[in-house]
């Protein structure tokens, strides 16, 4: 049998790419152009190294539309909009879309489902790594770590100062978690070690048994916003959560509140957040995700001292990214073989 054809939209860790290379033919988009799937790992690593430290960018729309044409499987990333146009451009032979991410708001799942194309994601494996990073952001914002580093690097560390860079205590503070799925709960577990009071708001988790609440208390959104010292977002991006954090919800927060977002940029209205931080309506924001993403370096939000922004790296530990690539490859190969995807976001495609 002819090996099936795939398009992989970025160099992913070898843990996954090697499996795909063994079973398929096709191409990969790299920051220096599209290369055959069987390009030697050392050559791919060199391209990756060359792009390190610079944002490598993602596959341009016209390249995605062209390269998706005629493939049996597409391995995409959260930066690639796989919408109705891309799915149509691929053609009727498309058997699977495998997203190398837990989130899949970049994919038109309804369109894929209508065409009975299974869509895969990588849940579970990045839970603890992402929760670690949400906590890292929370601590760094509370204790002004990034500003401290800038103070030293710019030669402004003159002496020890009794009022220098005063921040907020994390221990014994109240943490409000919006979205109490796997990652939200993993953040709550970490908060217990800091003796925090933990509140959560998640209509989907309202009936979670006490034993699975990690010591957190369910509250309505308004109570959470009013009572929390730290607010951490862990919802998917969908119509119910888009711009959940905007002028009206920011207005309910404490002036000392610190907002942490490792979910999706679109859950927060960027202009309203900018205004809230600029005017001191809330104290600080620590963001791993932004809208737009990437956020340009000359964006007004980036000019504020009381915001810390990371380039969407919450799941970026070596081992987790390796396992994500492996899961994404397993989903892709299962779909190509006509088998059920191990991690499928639209299992309706298997219903008769
Ligand atoms: C990261 O944001 C992911 O969805 O995996």
Short mmCIF file of C-alpha atoms and ligand atoms in Angstrom, two decimals:
data_model
loop_
_atom_site.label_atom_id
_atom_site.label_comp_id
_atom_site.label_asym_id
_atom_site.label_seq_id
_atom_site.Cartn_x
_atom_site.Cartn_y
_atom_site.Cartn_z
CA UNK A 1 0.00 0.00 0.00
CA UNK A 2 1.20 3.54 -0.79
CA UNK A 3 2.20 5.41 2.39
CA UNK A 4 -0.39 8.06 3.16
CA UNK A 5 0.35 11.73 2.60
CA UNK A 6 0.45 14.26 5.38
CA UNK A 7 1.32 17.89 5.96
CA UNK A 8 2.90 18.84 9.28
CA UNK A 9 2.70 22.58 9.91
CA UNK A 10 5.83 22.93 12.11
CA UNK A 11 8.87 21.02 13.28
CA UNK A 12 7.58 19.14 16.31
CA UNK A 13 9.78 17.12 18.71
CA UNK A 14 11.25 13.90 17.29
CA UNK A 15 9.21 11.80 19.74
CA UNK A 16 6.28 12.38 17.37
CA UNK A 17 7.94 13.26 14.09
CA UNK A 18 9.90 10.00 13.94
CA UNK A 19 6.67 7.96 14.10
CA UNK A 20 5.10 10.01 11.32
CA UNK A 21 8.26 9.79 9.20
CA UNK A 22 8.27 5.98 9.45
CA UNK A 23 4.65 5.60 8.34
CA UNK A 24 3.93 8.47 5.94
CA UNK A 25 5.25 10.64 3.18
CA UNK A 26 4.63 14.36 2.94
CA UNK A 27 6.06 17.70 3.94
CA UNK A 28 6.76 19.91 6.93
CA UNK A 29 6.65 23.68 7.06
CA UNK A 30 9.78 25.17 8.65
CA UNK A 31 10.77 28.82 9.19
CA UNK A 32 13.05 28.50 6.17
CA UNK A 33 10.52 26.86 3.86
CA UNK A 34 8.65 23.62 3.25
CA UNK A 35 10.85 20.50 3.37
CA UNK A 36 10.18 16.79 2.79
CA UNK A 37 9.03 14.81 5.80
CA UNK A 38 12.07 12.55 5.48
CA UNK A 39 14.54 15.42 5.99
CA UNK A 40 17.19 14.20 8.45
CA UNK A 41 16.43 15.05 12.09
CA UNK A 42 19.85 16.73 12.37
CA UNK A 43 18.96 19.08 9.50
CA UNK A 44 15.60 19.89 11.08
CA UNK A 45 17.30 20.48 14.42
CA UNK A 46 19.68 22.92 12.71
CA UNK A 47 16.73 24.87 11.26
CA UNK A 48 15.10 24.89 14.70
CA UNK A 49 18.33 26.08 16.38
CA UNK A 50 18.72 28.80 13.78
CA UNK A 51 15.19 30.02 14.58
CA UNK A 52 15.75 29.88 18.37
CA UNK A 53 15.33 33.10 20.24
CA UNK A 54 13.37 34.59 17.34
CA UNK A 55 9.70 33.91 16.92
CA UNK A 56 9.82 31.41 14.08
CA UNK A 57 6.40 32.42 12.80
CA UNK A 58 3.82 29.97 11.61
CA UNK A 59 2.79 28.57 8.27
CA UNK A 60 1.44 31.36 6.05
CA UNK A 61 -2.19 30.96 5.11
CA UNK A 62 -1.53 30.55 1.37
CA UNK A 63 1.09 27.84 2.05
CA UNK A 64 -1.31 25.98 4.33
CA UNK A 65 -4.06 26.12 1.69
CA UNK A 66 -1.68 24.88 -0.99
CA UNK A 67 0.06 22.19 1.04
CA UNK A 68 -3.13 20.81 2.59
CA UNK A 69 -4.44 20.02 -0.90
CA UNK A 70 -4.72 16.29 -1.45
CA UNK A 71 -3.32 15.19 1.93
CA UNK A 72 -4.78 12.33 3.95
CA UNK A 73 -3.82 13.84 7.28
CA UNK A 74 -3.01 17.25 8.67
CA UNK A 75 -0.96 17.83 11.80
CA UNK A 76 -1.61 21.39 12.95
CA UNK A 77 -0.66 23.68 15.81
CA UNK A 78 -2.76 26.15 17.76
CA UNK A 79 -1.37 28.97 15.61
CA UNK A 80 -2.90 27.53 12.42
CA UNK A 81 -6.52 28.37 11.66
CA UNK A 82 -7.89 25.13 10.22
CA UNK A 83 -11.22 26.50 9.09
CA UNK A 84 -13.80 25.49 6.49
CA UNK A 85 -11.64 26.90 3.69
CA UNK A 86 -8.60 24.82 4.67
CA UNK A 87 -10.73 21.69 5.16
CA UNK A 88 -12.34 22.22 1.74
CA UNK A 89 -8.94 22.93 0.14
CA UNK A 90 -7.61 19.65 1.53
CA UNK A 91 -10.29 17.72 -0.32
CA UNK A 92 -12.63 14.79 0.36
CA UNK A 93 -9.82 12.27 1.04
CA UNK A 94 -8.81 14.11 4.27
CA UNK A 95 -9.09 11.51 7.03
CA UNK A 96 -7.83 13.24 10.15
CA UNK A 97 -6.82 16.58 11.67
CA UNK A 98 -4.46 16.19 14.60
CA UNK A 99 -3.81 19.34 16.65
CA UNK A 100 -0.63 19.27 18.71
CA UNK A 101 -2.26 21.14 21.64
CA UNK A 102 -4.92 20.55 24.22
CA UNK A 103 -6.91 23.60 23.00
CA UNK A 104 -8.56 23.38 19.59
CA UNK A 105 -10.26 26.74 19.13
CA UNK A 106 -8.13 27.16 15.97
CA UNK A 107 -10.09 24.36 14.29
CA UNK A 108 -13.59 24.54 12.86
CA UNK A 109 -14.65 21.34 14.63
CA UNK A 110 -18.27 21.65 13.47
CA UNK A 111 -17.12 21.69 9.85
CA UNK A 112 -14.81 18.70 10.40
CA UNK A 113 -17.60 16.80 12.15
CA UNK A 114 -20.03 17.52 9.31
CA UNK A 115 -17.48 15.88 6.99
CA UNK A 116 -16.91 13.03 9.47
CA UNK A 117 -13.28 13.97 9.94
CA UNK A 118 -12.02 13.16 13.44
CA UNK A 119 -10.08 15.93 15.19
CA UNK A 120 -7.43 14.99 17.76
CA UNK A 121 -5.86 16.94 20.63
CA UNK A 122 -3.38 16.23 23.44
CA UNK A 123 -5.22 16.42 26.76
CA UNK A 124 -3.96 15.35 30.17
CA UNK A 125 -0.23 15.28 29.52
CA UNK A 126 0.32 19.03 29.79
CA UNK A 127 -1.84 19.54 32.89
CA UNK A 128 0.89 19.59 35.54
CA UNK A 129 3.41 21.47 33.37
CA UNK A 130 0.87 24.19 32.57
CA UNK A 131 -0.20 24.43 36.20
CA UNK A 132 3.47 24.83 37.21
CA UNK A 133 3.76 27.74 34.81
CA UNK A 134 0.51 29.39 35.94
CA UNK A 135 1.92 29.27 39.44
CA UNK A 136 5.28 30.59 38.25
CA UNK A 137 3.49 33.58 36.69
CA UNK A 138 1.42 34.11 39.82
CA UNK A 139 4.51 34.14 42.05
CA UNK A 140 6.54 36.25 39.63
CA UNK A 141 3.77 38.85 39.37
CA UNK A 142 3.11 38.91 43.11
CA UNK A 143 6.78 39.39 43.94
CA UNK A 144 7.70 41.50 40.90
CA UNK A 145 10.44 39.15 39.73
CA UNK A 146 10.60 40.42 36.14
CA UNK A 147 10.80 44.04 37.28
CA UNK A 148 13.55 43.07 39.72
CA UNK A 149 15.53 41.49 36.90
CA UNK A 150 15.06 44.60 34.73
CA UNK A 151 16.21 46.80 37.64
CA UNK A 152 19.48 44.88 37.87
CA UNK A 153 20.11 44.66 34.14
CA UNK A 154 19.55 48.38 33.62
CA UNK A 155 21.99 49.35 36.37
CA UNK A 156 19.29 50.71 38.67
CA UNK A 157 20.14 48.53 41.66
CA UNK A 158 21.76 51.17 43.81
CA UNK A 159 21.26 49.70 47.29
CA UNK A 160 18.96 47.52 49.37
CA UNK A 161 15.74 49.50 49.72
CA UNK A 162 13.10 49.21 52.45
CA UNK A 163 10.40 50.21 49.95
CA UNK A 164 11.92 48.75 46.79
CA UNK A 165 9.62 46.63 44.61
CA UNK A 166 7.10 45.82 47.28
CA UNK A 167 4.73 43.13 46.13
CA UNK A 168 1.96 40.97 47.52
CA UNK A 169 2.12 37.89 49.72
CA UNK A 170 0.94 34.73 48.05
CA UNK A 171 0.74 32.65 51.21
CA UNK A 172 -2.65 32.86 52.94
CA UNK A 173 -4.09 34.96 50.08
CA UNK A 174 -7.27 34.05 48.19
CA UNK A 175 -6.95 32.50 44.75
CA UNK A 176 -9.94 32.45 42.39
CA UNK A 177 -9.78 29.88 39.61
CA UNK A 178 -12.06 30.40 36.62
CA UNK A 179 -12.41 27.09 34.76
CA UNK A 180 -12.02 24.09 37.05
CA UNK A 181 -11.02 21.36 34.63
CA UNK A 182 -7.80 19.36 34.84
CA UNK A 183 -5.46 22.38 34.79
CA UNK A 184 -7.58 24.52 37.13
CA UNK A 185 -7.63 21.69 39.67
CA UNK A 186 -3.86 21.17 39.36
CA UNK A 187 -3.38 24.89 40.15
CA UNK A 188 -5.66 24.50 43.19
CA UNK A 189 -3.47 21.62 44.44
CA UNK A 190 -0.39 23.84 44.24
CA UNK A 191 -2.19 26.64 46.09
CA UNK A 192 -2.79 24.33 49.05
CA UNK A 193 0.97 24.27 49.65
CA UNK A 194 0.88 28.05 50.03
CA UNK A 195 -2.00 27.91 52.54
CA UNK A 196 -4.20 29.82 50.13
CA UNK A 197 -7.97 29.98 50.27
CA UNK A 198 -9.11 28.71 46.88
CA UNK A 199 -12.40 29.60 45.18
CA UNK A 200 -13.48 28.33 41.80
CA UNK A 201 -16.10 29.18 39.25
CA UNK A 202 -17.04 26.72 36.54
CA UNK A 203 -20.64 25.92 35.62
CA UNK A 204 -19.44 22.60 34.16
CA UNK A 205 -17.85 21.63 37.50
CA UNK A 206 -20.65 22.87 39.77
CA UNK A 207 -21.51 19.33 40.86
CA UNK A 208 -17.95 18.09 41.24
CA UNK A 209 -17.86 15.85 44.33
CA UNK A 210 -16.15 17.37 47.35
CA UNK A 211 -13.36 14.77 47.07
CA UNK A 212 -12.33 16.18 43.65
CA UNK A 213 -12.43 19.86 44.56
CA UNK A 214 -8.85 19.99 45.90
CA UNK A 215 -10.11 21.92 48.91
CA UNK A 216 -11.52 24.70 46.69
CA UNK A 217 -14.97 26.21 47.19
CA UNK A 218 -17.39 26.72 44.27
CA UNK A 219 -18.74 30.27 44.06
CA UNK A 220 -20.54 32.41 41.50
CA UNK A 221 -18.40 34.52 39.21
CA UNK A 222 -19.16 37.79 40.97
CA UNK A 223 -18.12 36.43 44.38
CA UNK A 224 -14.91 35.07 42.90
CA UNK A 225 -14.05 38.38 41.24
CA UNK A 226 -14.81 40.41 44.37
CA UNK A 227 -13.04 38.17 46.90
CA UNK A 228 -9.91 36.96 45.10
CA UNK A 229 -6.43 38.42 45.49
CA UNK A 230 -5.24 36.35 42.53
CA UNK A 231 -7.44 35.26 39.63
CA UNK A 232 -6.20 32.53 37.33
CA UNK A 233 -7.97 31.66 34.05
CA UNK A 234 -8.27 28.04 32.92
CA UNK A 235 -11.24 27.97 30.55
CA UNK A 236 -11.24 26.95 26.90
CA UNK A 237 -11.97 29.78 24.46
CA UNK A 238 -15.53 29.52 23.19
CA UNK A 239 -18.54 31.76 22.77
CA UNK A 240 -19.30 31.61 26.51
CA UNK A 241 -15.80 32.62 27.58
CA UNK A 242 -14.73 35.07 24.86
CA UNK A 243 -14.00 38.45 26.57
CA UNK A 244 -15.18 37.06 29.91
CA UNK A 245 -12.65 39.43 31.48
CA UNK A 246 -13.64 42.89 30.27
CA UNK A 247 -14.44 46.32 31.72
CA UNK A 248 -17.48 45.09 33.68
CA UNK A 249 -15.76 42.07 35.23
CA UNK A 250 -12.49 43.94 35.85
CA UNK A 251 -14.56 46.56 37.71
CA UNK A 252 -15.55 43.91 40.28
CA UNK A 253 -11.96 42.94 41.12
CA UNK A 254 -9.97 44.31 44.05
CA UNK A 255 -7.60 47.18 43.17
CA UNK A 256 -4.84 44.89 44.44
CA UNK A 257 -5.93 41.96 42.26
CA UNK A 258 -3.42 40.08 40.12
CA UNK A 259 -4.79 38.42 36.96
CA UNK A 260 -3.03 35.36 35.53
CA UNK A 261 -3.93 34.05 32.07
CA UNK A 262 -2.53 30.78 30.77
CA UNK A 263 -5.76 29.88 28.93
CA UNK A 264 -6.35 31.82 25.72
CA UNK A 265 -5.80 35.50 24.94
CA UNK A 266 -9.37 35.91 23.70
CA UNK A 267 -10.79 35.23 27.18
CA UNK A 268 -9.59 38.75 28.11
CA UNK A 269 -10.44 42.01 26.35
CA UNK A 270 -6.98 43.43 25.79
CA UNK A 271 -8.02 47.10 25.55
CA UNK A 272 -10.06 46.87 28.76
CA UNK A 273 -7.19 45.10 30.54
CA UNK A 274 -4.77 47.79 29.39
CA UNK A 275 -7.05 50.49 30.77
CA UNK A 276 -7.54 48.63 34.08
CA UNK A 277 -3.78 48.24 34.55
CA UNK A 278 -2.95 51.77 33.43
CA UNK A 279 -5.44 53.37 35.80
CA UNK A 280 -4.70 51.07 38.74
CA UNK A 281 -8.18 49.48 38.62
CA UNK A 282 -6.30 46.22 39.18
CA UNK A 283 -2.68 45.84 40.28
CA UNK A 284 -0.99 43.42 37.91
CA UNK A 285 -1.45 40.94 35.08
CA UNK A 286 0.74 37.99 34.19
CA UNK A 287 -0.07 36.63 30.76
CA UNK A 288 1.17 33.64 28.83
CA UNK A 289 -1.42 34.24 26.12
CA UNK A 290 -2.52 37.48 24.50
CA UNK A 291 -4.93 38.84 21.95
CA UNK A 292 -3.51 39.48 19.43
CA UNK A 293 -0.92 36.74 19.65
CA UNK A 294 1.95 37.35 19.34
CA UNK A 295 1.48 40.78 20.86
CA UNK A 296 3.69 43.33 19.07
CA UNK A 297 6.55 44.69 21.19
CA UNK A 298 5.23 48.24 20.62
CA UNK A 299 1.69 47.39 21.80
CA UNK A 300 0.59 49.77 24.62
CA UNK A 301 0.09 46.82 27.00
CA UNK A 302 3.78 45.94 26.71
CA UNK A 303 4.77 49.46 27.80
CA UNK A 304 3.17 49.04 31.23
CA UNK A 305 5.39 48.17 34.19
CA UNK A 306 2.64 46.13 35.89
CA UNK A 307 2.27 43.45 33.28
CA UNK A 308 4.44 40.40 32.71
CA UNK A 309 4.08 38.65 29.37
CA UNK A 310 5.48 35.27 28.34
CA UNK A 311 5.35 34.00 24.74
CA UNK A 312 2.77 31.20 25.21
CA UNK A 313 5.16 28.72 26.83
CA UNK A 314 3.10 27.24 29.67
CA UNK A 315 3.38 23.69 28.33
CA UNK A 316 6.96 24.15 27.14
CA UNK A 317 8.92 21.67 29.22
CA UNK A 318 11.11 19.30 27.21
CA UNK A 319 9.30 16.21 28.36
CA UNK A 320 5.77 17.57 27.98
CA UNK A 321 6.36 18.93 24.49
CA UNK A 322 7.86 15.55 23.53
CA UNK A 323 4.79 13.73 24.82
CA UNK A 324 2.45 16.18 23.11
CA UNK A 325 4.21 15.46 19.81
CA UNK A 326 3.91 11.72 20.48
CA UNK A 327 0.17 11.95 21.25
CA UNK A 328 -0.40 14.13 18.17
CA UNK A 329 1.45 11.59 16.00
CA UNK A 330 -0.55 8.71 17.50
CA UNK A 331 -3.80 10.56 16.75
CA UNK A 332 -2.65 11.28 13.20
CA UNK A 333 -1.63 7.69 12.49
CA UNK A 334 -4.80 6.24 14.02
CA UNK A 335 -6.90 8.53 11.83
CA UNK A 336 -4.93 7.58 8.72
CA UNK A 337 -5.48 3.88 9.46
CA UNK A 338 -9.20 4.46 9.95
CA UNK A 339 -8.90 3.62 13.66
CA UNK A 340 -10.52 5.57 16.46
CA UNK A 341 -8.28 8.44 17.64
CA UNK A 342 -6.92 7.89 21.15
CA UNK A 343 -7.80 11.55 21.94
CA UNK A 344 -10.69 12.75 19.85
CA UNK A 345 -12.57 16.03 20.40
CA UNK A 346 -15.51 15.12 18.14
CA UNK A 347 -16.35 11.46 18.89
CA UNK A 348 -19.72 12.07 17.18
CA UNK A 349 -17.93 11.20 13.94
CA UNK A 350 -17.91 7.57 15.13
CA UNK A 351 -21.68 7.48 15.68
CA UNK A 352 -23.70 5.82 12.96
C1 LIG B 1 -1.60 25.25 24.67
O1 LIG B 1 -2.01 26.37 24.81
C2 LIG B 1 -2.43 24.14 24.29
O2 LIG B 1 -3.64 24.33 24.04
O3 LIG B 1 -1.90 23.02 24.22
#
